[in-house]
CSV table of C-alpha atoms and ligand atoms in Angstrom, one decimal:
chain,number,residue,atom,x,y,z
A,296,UNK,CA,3.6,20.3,0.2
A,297,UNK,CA,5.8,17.4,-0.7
A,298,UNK,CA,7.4,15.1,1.5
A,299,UNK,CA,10.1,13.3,1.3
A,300,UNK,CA,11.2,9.9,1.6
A,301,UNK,CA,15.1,10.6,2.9
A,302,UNK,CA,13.9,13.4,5.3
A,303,UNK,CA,11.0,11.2,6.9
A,304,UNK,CA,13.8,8.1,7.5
A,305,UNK,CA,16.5,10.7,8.6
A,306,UNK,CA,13.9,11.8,11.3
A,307,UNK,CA,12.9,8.3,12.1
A,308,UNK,CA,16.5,7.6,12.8
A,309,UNK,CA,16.8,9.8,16.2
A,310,UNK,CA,13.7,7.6,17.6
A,311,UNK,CA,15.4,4.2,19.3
A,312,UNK,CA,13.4,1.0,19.4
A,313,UNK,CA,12.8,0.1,22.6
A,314,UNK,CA,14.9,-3.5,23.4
A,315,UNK,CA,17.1,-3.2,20.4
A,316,UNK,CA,19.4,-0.2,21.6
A,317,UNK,CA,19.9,1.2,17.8
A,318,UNK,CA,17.3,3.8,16.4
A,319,UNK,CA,14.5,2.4,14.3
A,320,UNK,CA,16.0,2.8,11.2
A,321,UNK,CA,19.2,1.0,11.2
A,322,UNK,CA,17.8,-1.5,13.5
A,323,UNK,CA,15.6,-3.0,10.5
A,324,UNK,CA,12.1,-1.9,12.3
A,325,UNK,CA,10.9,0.7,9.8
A,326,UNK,CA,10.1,-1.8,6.6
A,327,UNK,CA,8.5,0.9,4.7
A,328,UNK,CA,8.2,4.5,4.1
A,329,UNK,CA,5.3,5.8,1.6
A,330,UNK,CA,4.8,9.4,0.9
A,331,UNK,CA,2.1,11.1,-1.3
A,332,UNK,CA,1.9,15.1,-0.9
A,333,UNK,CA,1.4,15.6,2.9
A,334,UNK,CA,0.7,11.6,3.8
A,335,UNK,CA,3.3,9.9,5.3
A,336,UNK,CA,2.7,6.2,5.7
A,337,UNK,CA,5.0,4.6,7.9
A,338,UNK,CA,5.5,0.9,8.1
A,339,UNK,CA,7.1,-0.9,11.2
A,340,UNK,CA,7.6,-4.4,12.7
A,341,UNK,CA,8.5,-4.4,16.6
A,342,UNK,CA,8.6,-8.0,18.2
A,343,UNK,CA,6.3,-8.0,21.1
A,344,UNK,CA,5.5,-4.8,22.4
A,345,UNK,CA,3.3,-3.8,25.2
A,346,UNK,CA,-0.1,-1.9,24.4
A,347,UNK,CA,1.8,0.7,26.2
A,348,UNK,CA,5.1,0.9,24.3
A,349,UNK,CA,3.6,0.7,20.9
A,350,UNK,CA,1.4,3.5,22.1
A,351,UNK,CA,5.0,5.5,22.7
A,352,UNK,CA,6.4,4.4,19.2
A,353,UNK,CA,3.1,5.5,17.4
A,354,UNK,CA,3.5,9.0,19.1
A,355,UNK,CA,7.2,9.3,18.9
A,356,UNK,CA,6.8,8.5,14.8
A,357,UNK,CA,4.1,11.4,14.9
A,358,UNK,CA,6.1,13.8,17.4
A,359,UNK,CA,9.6,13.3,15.1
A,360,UNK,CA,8.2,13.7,11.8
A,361,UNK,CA,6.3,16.8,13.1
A,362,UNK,CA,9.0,18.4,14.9
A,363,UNK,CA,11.4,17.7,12.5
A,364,UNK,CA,10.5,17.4,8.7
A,365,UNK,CA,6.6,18.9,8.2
A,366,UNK,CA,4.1,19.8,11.0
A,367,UNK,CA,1.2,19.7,8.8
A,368,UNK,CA,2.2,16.1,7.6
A,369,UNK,CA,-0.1,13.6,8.2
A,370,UNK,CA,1.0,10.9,9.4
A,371,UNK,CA,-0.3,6.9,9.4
A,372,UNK,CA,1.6,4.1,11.3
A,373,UNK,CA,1.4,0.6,10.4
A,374,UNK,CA,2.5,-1.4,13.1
A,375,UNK,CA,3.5,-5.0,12.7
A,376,UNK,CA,4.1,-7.1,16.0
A,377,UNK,CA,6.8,-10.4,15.0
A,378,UNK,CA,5.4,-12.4,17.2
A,379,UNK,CA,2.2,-11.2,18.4
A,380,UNK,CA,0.3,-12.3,21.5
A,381,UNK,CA,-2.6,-14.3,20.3
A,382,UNK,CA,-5.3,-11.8,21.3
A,383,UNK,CA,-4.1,-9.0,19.7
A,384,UNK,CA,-3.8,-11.4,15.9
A,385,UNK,CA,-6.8,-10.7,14.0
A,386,UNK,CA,-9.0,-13.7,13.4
A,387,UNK,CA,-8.3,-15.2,10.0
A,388,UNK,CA,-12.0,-15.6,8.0
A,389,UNK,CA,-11.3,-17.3,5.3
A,390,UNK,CA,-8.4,-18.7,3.1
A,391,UNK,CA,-8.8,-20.5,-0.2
A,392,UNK,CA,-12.5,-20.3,-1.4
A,393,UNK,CA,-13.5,-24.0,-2.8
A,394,UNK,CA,-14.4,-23.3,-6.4
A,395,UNK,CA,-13.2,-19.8,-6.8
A,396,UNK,CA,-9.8,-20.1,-8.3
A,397,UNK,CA,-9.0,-16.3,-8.5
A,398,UNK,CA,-10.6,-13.5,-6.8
A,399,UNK,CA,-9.1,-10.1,-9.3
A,400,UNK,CA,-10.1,-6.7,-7.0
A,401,UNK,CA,-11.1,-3.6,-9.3
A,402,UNK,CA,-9.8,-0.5,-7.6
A,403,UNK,CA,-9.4,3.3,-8.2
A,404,UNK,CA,-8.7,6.1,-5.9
A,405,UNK,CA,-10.6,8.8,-7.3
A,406,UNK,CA,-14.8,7.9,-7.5
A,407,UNK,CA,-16.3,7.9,-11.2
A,408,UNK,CA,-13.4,7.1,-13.0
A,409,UNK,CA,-15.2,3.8,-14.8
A,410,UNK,CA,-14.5,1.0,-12.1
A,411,UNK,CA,-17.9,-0.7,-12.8
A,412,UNK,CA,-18.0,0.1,-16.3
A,413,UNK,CA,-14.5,-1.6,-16.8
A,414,UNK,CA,-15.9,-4.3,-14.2
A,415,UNK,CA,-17.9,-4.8,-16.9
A,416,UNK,CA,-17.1,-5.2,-19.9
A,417,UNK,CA,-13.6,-7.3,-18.4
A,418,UNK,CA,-16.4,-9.6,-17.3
A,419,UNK,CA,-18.0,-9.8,-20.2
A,420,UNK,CA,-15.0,-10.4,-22.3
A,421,UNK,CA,-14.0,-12.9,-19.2
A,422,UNK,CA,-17.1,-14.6,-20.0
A,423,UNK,CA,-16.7,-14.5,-24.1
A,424,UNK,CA,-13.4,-16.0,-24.2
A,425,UNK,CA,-14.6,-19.4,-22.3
A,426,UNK,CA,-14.0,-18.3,-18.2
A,427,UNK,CA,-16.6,-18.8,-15.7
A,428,UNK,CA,-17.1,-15.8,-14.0
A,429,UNK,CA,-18.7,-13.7,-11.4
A,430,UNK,CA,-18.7,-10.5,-10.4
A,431,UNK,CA,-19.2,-9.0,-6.7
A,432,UNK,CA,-20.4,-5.8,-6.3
A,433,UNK,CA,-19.2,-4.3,-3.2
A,434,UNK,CA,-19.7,-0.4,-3.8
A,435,UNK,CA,-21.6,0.1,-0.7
A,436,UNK,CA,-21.9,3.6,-1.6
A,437,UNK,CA,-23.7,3.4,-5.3
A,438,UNK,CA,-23.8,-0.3,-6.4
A,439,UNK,CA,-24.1,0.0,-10.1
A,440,UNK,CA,-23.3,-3.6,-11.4
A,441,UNK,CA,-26.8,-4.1,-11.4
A,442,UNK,CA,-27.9,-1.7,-13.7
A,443,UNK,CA,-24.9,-2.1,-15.7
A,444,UNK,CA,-26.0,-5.6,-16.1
A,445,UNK,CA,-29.8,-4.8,-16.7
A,446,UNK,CA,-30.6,-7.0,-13.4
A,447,UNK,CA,-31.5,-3.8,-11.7
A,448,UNK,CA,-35.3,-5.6,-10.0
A,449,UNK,CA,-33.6,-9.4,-9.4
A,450,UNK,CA,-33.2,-10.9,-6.0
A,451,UNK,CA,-31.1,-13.6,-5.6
A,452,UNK,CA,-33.0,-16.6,-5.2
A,453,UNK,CA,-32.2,-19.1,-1.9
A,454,UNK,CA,-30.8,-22.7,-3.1
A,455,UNK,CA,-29.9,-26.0,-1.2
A,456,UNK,CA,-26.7,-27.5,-1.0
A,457,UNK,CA,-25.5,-30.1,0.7
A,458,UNK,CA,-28.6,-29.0,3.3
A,459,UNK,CA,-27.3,-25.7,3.7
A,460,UNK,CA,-29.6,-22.5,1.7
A,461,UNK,CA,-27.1,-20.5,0.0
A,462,UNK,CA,-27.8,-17.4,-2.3
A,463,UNK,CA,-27.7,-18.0,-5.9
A,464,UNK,CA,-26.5,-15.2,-8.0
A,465,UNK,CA,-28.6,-13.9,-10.6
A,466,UNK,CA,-27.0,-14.7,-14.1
A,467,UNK,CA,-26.9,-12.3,-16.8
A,468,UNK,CA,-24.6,-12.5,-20.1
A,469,UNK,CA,-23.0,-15.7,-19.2
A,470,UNK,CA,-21.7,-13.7,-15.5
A,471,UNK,CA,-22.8,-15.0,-12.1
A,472,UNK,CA,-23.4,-11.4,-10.2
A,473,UNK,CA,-24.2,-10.3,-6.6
A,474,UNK,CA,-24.8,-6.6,-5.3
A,475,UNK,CA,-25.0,-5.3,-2.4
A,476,UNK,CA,-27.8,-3.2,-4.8
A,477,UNK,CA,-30.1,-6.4,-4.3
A,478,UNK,CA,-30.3,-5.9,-0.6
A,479,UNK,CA,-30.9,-2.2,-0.8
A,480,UNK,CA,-33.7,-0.5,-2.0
A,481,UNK,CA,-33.1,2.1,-4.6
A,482,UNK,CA,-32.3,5.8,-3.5
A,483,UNK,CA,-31.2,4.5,0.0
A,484,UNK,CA,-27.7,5.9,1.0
A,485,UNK,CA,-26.1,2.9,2.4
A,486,UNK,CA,-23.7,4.4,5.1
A,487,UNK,CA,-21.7,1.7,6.4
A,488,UNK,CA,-18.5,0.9,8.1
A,489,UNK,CA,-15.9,-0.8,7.0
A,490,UNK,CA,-16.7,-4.4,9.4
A,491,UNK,CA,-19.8,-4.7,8.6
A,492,UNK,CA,-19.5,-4.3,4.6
A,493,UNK,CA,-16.9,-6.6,5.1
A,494,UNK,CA,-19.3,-9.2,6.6
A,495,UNK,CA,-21.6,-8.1,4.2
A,496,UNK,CA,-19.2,-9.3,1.2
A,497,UNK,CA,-17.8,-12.1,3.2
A,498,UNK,CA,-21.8,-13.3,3.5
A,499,UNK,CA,-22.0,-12.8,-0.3
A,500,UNK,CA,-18.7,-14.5,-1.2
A,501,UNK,CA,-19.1,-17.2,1.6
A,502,UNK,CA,-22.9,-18.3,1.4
A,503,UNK,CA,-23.6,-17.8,-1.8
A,504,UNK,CA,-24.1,-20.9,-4.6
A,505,UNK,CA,-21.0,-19.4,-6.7
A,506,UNK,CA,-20.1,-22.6,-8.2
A,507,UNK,CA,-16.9,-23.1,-9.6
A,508,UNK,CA,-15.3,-20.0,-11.1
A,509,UNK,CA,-12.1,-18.8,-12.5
A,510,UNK,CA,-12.8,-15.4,-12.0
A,511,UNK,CA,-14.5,-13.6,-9.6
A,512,UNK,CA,-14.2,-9.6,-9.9
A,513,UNK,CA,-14.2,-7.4,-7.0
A,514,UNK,CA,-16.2,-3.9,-8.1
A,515,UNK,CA,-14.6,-1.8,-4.9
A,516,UNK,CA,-16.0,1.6,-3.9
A,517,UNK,CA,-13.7,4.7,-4.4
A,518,UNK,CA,-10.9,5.6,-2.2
A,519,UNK,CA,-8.7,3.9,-0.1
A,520,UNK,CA,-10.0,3.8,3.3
A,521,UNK,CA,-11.0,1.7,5.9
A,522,UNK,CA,-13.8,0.0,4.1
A,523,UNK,CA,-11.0,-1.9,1.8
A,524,UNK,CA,-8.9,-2.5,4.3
A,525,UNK,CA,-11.6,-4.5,6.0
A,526,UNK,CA,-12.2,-6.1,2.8
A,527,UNK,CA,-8.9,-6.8,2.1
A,528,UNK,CA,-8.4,-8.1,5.5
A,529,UNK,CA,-11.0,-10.6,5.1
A,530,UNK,CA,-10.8,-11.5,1.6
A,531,UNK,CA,-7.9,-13.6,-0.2
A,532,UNK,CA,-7.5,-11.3,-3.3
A,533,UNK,CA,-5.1,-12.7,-6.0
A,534,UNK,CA,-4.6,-9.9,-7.6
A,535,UNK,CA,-5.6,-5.7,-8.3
A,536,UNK,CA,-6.7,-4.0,-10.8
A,537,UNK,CA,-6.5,-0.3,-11.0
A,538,UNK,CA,-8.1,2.7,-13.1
A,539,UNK,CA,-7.7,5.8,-13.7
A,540,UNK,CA,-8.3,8.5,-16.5
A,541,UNK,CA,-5.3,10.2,-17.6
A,542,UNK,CA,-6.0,13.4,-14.9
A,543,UNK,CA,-3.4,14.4,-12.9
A,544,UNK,CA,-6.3,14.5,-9.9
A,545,UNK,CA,-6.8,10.6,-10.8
A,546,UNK,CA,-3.5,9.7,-11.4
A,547,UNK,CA,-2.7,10.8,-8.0
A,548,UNK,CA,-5.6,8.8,-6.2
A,549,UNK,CA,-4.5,5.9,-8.6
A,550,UNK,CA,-0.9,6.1,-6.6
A,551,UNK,CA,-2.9,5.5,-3.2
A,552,UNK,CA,-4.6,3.0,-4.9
A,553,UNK,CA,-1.6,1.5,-5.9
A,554,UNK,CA,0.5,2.0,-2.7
A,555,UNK,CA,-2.6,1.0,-0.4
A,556,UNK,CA,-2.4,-2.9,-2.4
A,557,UNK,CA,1.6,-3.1,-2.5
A,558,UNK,CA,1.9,-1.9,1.6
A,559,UNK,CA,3.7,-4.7,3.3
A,560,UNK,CA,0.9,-5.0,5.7
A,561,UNK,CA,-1.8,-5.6,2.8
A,562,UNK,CA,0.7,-6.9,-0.1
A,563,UNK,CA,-2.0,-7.8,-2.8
A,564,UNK,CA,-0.4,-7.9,-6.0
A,565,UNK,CA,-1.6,-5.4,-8.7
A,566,UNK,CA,-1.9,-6.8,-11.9
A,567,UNK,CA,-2.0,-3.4,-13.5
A,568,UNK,CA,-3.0,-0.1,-14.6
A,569,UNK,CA,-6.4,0.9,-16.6
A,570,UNK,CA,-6.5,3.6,-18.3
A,571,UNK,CA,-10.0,4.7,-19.0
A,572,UNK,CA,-11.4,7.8,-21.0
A,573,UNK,CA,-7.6,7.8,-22.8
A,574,UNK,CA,-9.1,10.0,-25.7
A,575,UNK,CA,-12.2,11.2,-26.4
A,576,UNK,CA,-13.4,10.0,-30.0
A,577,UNK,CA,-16.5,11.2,-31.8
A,578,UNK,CA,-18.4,7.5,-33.0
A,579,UNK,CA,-18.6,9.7,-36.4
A,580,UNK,CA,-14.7,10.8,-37.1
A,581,UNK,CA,-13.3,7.3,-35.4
A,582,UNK,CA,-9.9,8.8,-36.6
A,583,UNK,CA,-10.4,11.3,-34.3
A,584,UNK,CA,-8.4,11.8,-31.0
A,585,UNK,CA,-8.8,14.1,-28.7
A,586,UNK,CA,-6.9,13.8,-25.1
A,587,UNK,CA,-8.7,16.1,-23.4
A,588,UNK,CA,-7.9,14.6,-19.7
A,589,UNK,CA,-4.3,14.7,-20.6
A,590,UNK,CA,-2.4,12.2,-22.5
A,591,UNK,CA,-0.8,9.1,-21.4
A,592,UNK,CA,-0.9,10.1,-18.2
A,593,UNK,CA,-1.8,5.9,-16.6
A,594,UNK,CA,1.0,5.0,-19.2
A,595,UNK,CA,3.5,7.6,-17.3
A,596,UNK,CA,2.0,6.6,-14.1
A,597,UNK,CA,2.6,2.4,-14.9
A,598,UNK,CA,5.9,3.2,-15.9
A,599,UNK,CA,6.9,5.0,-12.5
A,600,UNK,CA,5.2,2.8,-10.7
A,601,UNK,CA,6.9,-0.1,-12.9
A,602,UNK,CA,3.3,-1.7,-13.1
A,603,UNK,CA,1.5,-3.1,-16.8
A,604,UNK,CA,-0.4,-0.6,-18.2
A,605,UNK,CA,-3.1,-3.1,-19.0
A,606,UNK,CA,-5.2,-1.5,-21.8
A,607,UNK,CA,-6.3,1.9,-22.6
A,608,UNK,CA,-9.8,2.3,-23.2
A,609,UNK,CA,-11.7,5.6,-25.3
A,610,UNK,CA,-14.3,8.1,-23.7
A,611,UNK,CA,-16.5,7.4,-26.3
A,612,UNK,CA,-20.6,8.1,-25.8
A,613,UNK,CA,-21.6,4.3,-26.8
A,614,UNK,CA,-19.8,3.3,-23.9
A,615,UNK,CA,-21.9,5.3,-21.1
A,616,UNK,CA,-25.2,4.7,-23.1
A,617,UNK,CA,-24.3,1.3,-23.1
A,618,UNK,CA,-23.7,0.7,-19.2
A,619,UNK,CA,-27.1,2.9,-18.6
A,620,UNK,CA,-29.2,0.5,-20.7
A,621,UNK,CA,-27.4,-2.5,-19.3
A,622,UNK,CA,-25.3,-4.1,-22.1
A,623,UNK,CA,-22.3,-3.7,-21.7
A,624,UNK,CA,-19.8,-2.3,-25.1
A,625,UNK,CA,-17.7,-5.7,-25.1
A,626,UNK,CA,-20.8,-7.6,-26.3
A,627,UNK,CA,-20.3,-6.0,-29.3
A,628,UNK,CA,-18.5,-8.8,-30.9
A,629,UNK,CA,-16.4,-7.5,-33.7
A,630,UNK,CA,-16.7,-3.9,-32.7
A,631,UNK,CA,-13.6,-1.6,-32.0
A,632,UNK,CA,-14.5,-1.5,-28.1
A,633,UNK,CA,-15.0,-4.8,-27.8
A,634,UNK,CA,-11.6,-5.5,-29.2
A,635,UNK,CA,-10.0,-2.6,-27.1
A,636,UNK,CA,-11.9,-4.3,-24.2
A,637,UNK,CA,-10.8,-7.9,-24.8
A,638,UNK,CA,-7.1,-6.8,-25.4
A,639,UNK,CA,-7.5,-5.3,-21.9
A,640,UNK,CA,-9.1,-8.7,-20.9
A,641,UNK,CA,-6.6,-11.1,-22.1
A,642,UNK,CA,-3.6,-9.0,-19.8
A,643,UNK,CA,-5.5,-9.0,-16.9
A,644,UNK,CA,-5.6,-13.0,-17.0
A,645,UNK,CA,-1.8,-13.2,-18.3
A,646,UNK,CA,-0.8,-11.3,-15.6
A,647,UNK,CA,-3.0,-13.3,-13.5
A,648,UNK,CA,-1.4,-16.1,-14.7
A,649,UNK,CA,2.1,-14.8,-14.1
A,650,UNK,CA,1.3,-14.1,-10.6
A,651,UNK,CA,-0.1,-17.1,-9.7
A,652,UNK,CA,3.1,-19.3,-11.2
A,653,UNK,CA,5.5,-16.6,-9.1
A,654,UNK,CA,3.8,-16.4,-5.7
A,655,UNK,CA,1.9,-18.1,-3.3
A,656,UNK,CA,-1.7,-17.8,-3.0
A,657,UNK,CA,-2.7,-14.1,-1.2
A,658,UNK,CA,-3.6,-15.1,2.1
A,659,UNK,CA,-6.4,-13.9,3.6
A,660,UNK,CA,-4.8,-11.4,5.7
A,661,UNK,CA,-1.2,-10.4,6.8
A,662,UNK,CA,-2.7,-7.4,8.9
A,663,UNK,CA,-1.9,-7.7,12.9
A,664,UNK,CA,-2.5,-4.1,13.8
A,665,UNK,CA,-3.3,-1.1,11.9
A,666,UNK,CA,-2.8,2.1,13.8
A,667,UNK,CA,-4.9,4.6,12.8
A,668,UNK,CA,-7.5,2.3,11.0
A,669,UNK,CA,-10.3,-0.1,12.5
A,670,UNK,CA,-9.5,-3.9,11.8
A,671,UNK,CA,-12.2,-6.3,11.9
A,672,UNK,CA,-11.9,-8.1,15.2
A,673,UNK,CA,-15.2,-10.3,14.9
B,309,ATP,N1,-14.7,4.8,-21.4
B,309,ATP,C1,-15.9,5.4,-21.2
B,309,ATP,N2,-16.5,6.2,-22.1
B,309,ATP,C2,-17.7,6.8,-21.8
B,309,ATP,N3,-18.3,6.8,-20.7
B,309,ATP,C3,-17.7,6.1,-19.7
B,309,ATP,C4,-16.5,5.4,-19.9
B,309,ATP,N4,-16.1,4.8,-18.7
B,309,ATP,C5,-17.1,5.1,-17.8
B,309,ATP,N5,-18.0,5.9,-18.4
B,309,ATP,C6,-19.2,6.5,-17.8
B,309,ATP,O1,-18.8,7.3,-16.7
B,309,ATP,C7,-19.6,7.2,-15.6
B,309,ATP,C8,-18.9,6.7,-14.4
B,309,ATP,O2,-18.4,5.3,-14.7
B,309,ATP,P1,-18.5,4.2,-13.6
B,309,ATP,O3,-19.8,4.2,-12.8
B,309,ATP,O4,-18.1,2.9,-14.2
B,309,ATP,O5,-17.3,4.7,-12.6
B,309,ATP,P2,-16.9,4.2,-11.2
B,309,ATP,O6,-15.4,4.4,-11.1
B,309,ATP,O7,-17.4,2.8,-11.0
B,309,ATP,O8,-17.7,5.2,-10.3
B,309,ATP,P3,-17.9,5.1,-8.7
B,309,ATP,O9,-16.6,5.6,-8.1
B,309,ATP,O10,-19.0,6.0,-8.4
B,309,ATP,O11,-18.2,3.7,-8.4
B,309,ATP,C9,-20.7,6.3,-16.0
B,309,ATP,O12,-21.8,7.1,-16.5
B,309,ATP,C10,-20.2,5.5,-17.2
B,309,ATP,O13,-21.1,5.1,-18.1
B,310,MG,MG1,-18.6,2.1,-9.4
């Protein structure tokens, strides 16, 4: 099933806001309509409504898209109040982080597509060319970082300052890293929800002995649920990365990826596209290219989405052996990964850059209500 964008707003138009006397459409309410198979993400901004009447907008959006484009659509309202009453706003946690200039999320839809690997070696690279970096693991579901990182038995170590104890990260090739691994033991499925990994992170970001940085990576579980919203919510990202493989399966869940960042209600700018596993290439025939998850597909994907395809990196067996015994391919200096790797490095900062000289700093939050999804009210 395939929505559509013009059907969706066409249905939206017989609902009328109430206190504006026009239907929701032409009255300016519905700011955004996202689609992706049988999702329908909806964004509106009503000035002060009752609990009651956005109650009545949420279910009219549901009943008129049901009725009359797709009952099997589902359907997610974002509400926006203009000017809300001050206990429904969301407490804002925290806004610039002293010392940590750039906070760069690594994001995919689709699990096991190479988000820590690529975490990785970008950190690496980061790390190579001069940056001071850190990299915050916050896969709740299979921290990997430290593995990936060969830091797999270190606990962070408590330090003083200014007569506060603060966690120091434990350093490895040049990166300052924390994982919610460190906490965990081994083999423990870690099921949380979305609030409390937020504090979690926020704990790790905000009492830890960072230092100063230039970059600190994000390493975000799969998906696009409610556990990065709450991170998002209570994080000021500059900027996302995403990655995908060249699968159509991945390429879809990079979309959500992609769509879930640039919502008006979230609006963290993505930097760019990653495409990992490109090609397969045998280390012996390096000549060799086989595109055997498709070819190009992150490159057709960046183009639609009119993103930068930021680097494409190979499927190649040094890579995976690499991450498992915890040095990472880009410390190859010289090496055709580590240059494929550092190309991918040195767009993620220019377009870092570039953001940062077009647009104000990402605030922490710009989320007053999400319908449909748990906000962190704490
Ligand atoms: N370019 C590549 N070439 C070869 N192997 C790769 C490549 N990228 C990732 N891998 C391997 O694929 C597996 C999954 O990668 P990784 O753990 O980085 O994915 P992920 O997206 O972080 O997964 P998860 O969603 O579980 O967090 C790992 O074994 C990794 O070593
Ligand atoms: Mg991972």
């Amino acid at each position: 099933m395939k929505l559509n964008k013009k059907d969706i707003l066409e249905a939206l138009r017989t609902i009328t806001v109430p206190g504006a006397g026009e239907n929701m459409v032409d009255s300016g309410a519905v700011t955004n309509v996202l689609t992706f198979g049988d999702e329908v993400i909806v964004d509106i901004t009503i000035k002060n409504p009752t609990l009651q009447a956005r109650k009545k907008t949420e279910v009219e959006i549901m009943k008129a898209i049901h009725d009359k484009v797709e009952q099997k659509a589902q359907v997610k309202v974002n509400l926006k109040v203009d000017a809300p009453a001050p206990k429904e706003k969301v407490e804002i946690k925290g806004k610039a982080i002293p010392g940590i200039k750039n906070i760069v999320a690594i994001a995919s839809g689709k699990g096991g597509v190479g988000k820590s690997t690529t975490t990785a070696n970008i950190a690496v690279s980061l790390s190579e060319m001069g940056f001071k970096v850190g990299v915050l693991d916050a896969d709740i579901y299979g921290p990997s970082i430290p593995i990936m990182f060969d830091v797999p038995h270190e606990r962070p170590l408590s330090v003083n300052v200014d007569g506060k104890s603060k966690m120091k990260p434990v350093e490895s090739y040049g990166v300052k890293v924390l994982s919610i691994g460190f906490f965990t033991k081994p083999d423990q499925a870690v099921v949380w929800r979305g609030p409390m990994a937020a504090k979690a992170l926020n704990q790790m970001i905000f009492d830890a002995a960072w230092g100063e940085l230039d970059f600190l990576l994000l390493d975000l579980p799969p998906g696009t649920g409610d556990i990065h919203l709450s991170i998002m919510q209570s994080l000021p990202i500059t900027g996302a990365v995403i990655v995908s493989t060249p699968q159509t399966v991945a390429l879809a869940d990079a979309k959500k990826g992609v769509a879930m960042f640039q919502q008006e209600s979230i609006n963290v700018p993505v930097l760019g596209i990653v495409e990992n596993m490109a090609y397969f290439t045998p280390e012996e025939l390096p000549d060799n290219k086989y595109y055997i998850f498709g070819k190009e597909g992150a490159r057709n994907l960046a183009e639609d989405l009119d993103v930068r395809l930021l680097g494409e990196i190979p499927l190649v067996q040094s890579i995976r052996e690499a991450g498992d015994v915890g040095r990472p391919a880009a410390l190859q200096s010289g090496s055709p990964l580590s240059k494929s790797y550092e190309e991918l490095t040195r767009n993620v900062v220019e377009e870092t850059v570039r953001r940062n000289k077009s647009l104000p700093p990402t605030e922490a939050i710009k989320i007053t209500t999400m319908a449909g999804c748990s906000a962190v009210k704490n």
